[in-house]
């Protein structure tokens, strides 16, 4: 479980965190709710999550990702077999 909700994480912050997330061996729950992640940040996050098929919960509520950001993350959603 990684809960980084309400931490004012923006695109630059998620860029810095994405390397750590990519190197993590097992993540079931990621909570980035109520931050300031935008479409650029979603691209970094999407890249970091590409091989995380074990992910069950991804909470991005309260961010500024928008439709462009969801397009950036589309590839990673294909590997989530257990996402709720």
C-alpha positions as a printed Julia matrix, in Angstrom:
84×3 Matrix{Float64}:
   0.0    0.0     0.0
   1.26   3.42   -0.95
  -0.96   6.25    0.26
   0.23   9.66   -0.88
  -3.15  11.37   -0.84
  -3.4   15.08    0.0
   0.31  15.78   -0.44
   0.16  18.51   -3.1
   1.96  16.23   -5.57
   2.11  17.84   -8.98
   3.54  16.69  -12.32
   7.13  17.25  -11.21
   6.49  15.38   -7.98
   5.01  12.36   -9.73
   7.94  12.41  -12.15
  10.3   12.07   -9.18
   8.18   9.31   -7.6
   7.73   7.35  -10.81
  11.21   5.79  -10.67
  10.55   4.49   -7.17
   7.16   3.11   -8.23
   8.65   1.42  -11.3
  11.32  -0.26   -9.16
   8.85  -1.48   -6.54
   8.42  -5.23   -6.72
   4.81  -5.42   -5.58
   2.11  -2.77   -5.2
  -1.56  -3.63   -4.69
  -2.93  -0.24   -3.68
  -1.86   3.22   -4.85
  -3.66   6.29   -3.51
  -2.77   9.61   -5.12
  -6.14  11.23   -4.44
  -6.5   14.97   -3.86
  -3.18  16.05   -5.35
  -2.38  18.22   -8.38
  -1.36  15.58  -10.91
  -2.09  16.72  -14.47
  -1.87  15.15  -17.9
   1.95  15.39  -17.99
   2.21  13.65  -14.63
  -0.16  10.93  -15.76
   2.31  10.08  -18.52
   5.06   9.49  -15.92
   2.71   7.49  -13.73
   1.49   5.41  -16.66
   5.05   4.5   -17.59
   5.85   3.54  -14.01
   2.79   1.29  -13.75
   3.19  -0.61  -17.04
   4.45  -3.8   -15.37
   2.34  -3.65  -12.22
  -0.27  -6.29  -13.07
  -0.83  -6.96   -9.35
  -2.34  -3.49   -8.81
  -5.88  -3.78   -7.43
  -6.73  -0.2    -6.49
  -5.56   3.01   -8.13
  -7.14   6.15   -6.7
  -6.58   9.33   -8.71
  -9.69  11.23   -7.6
  -9.27  14.95   -7.07
  -6.45  15.44   -9.58
  -6.34  17.36  -12.86
  -5.6   14.46  -15.19
  -8.47  15.0   -17.64
  -9.11  13.13  -20.86
  -5.62  13.75  -22.26
  -4.12  12.29  -19.1
  -6.3    9.22  -19.33
  -5.06   8.7   -22.88
  -1.51   8.88  -21.51
  -2.34   6.09  -19.07
  -4.28   3.86  -21.46
  -1.4    1.46  -22.11
  -0.87   0.68  -18.45
  -4.56  -0.13  -17.92
  -4.22  -3.09  -20.27
  -2.0   -4.98  -17.8
  -4.24  -4.51  -14.75
  -5.96  -7.86  -14.44
  -7.12  -7.28  -10.87
  -8.04  -3.58  -10.9
 -11.26  -2.95   -8.97
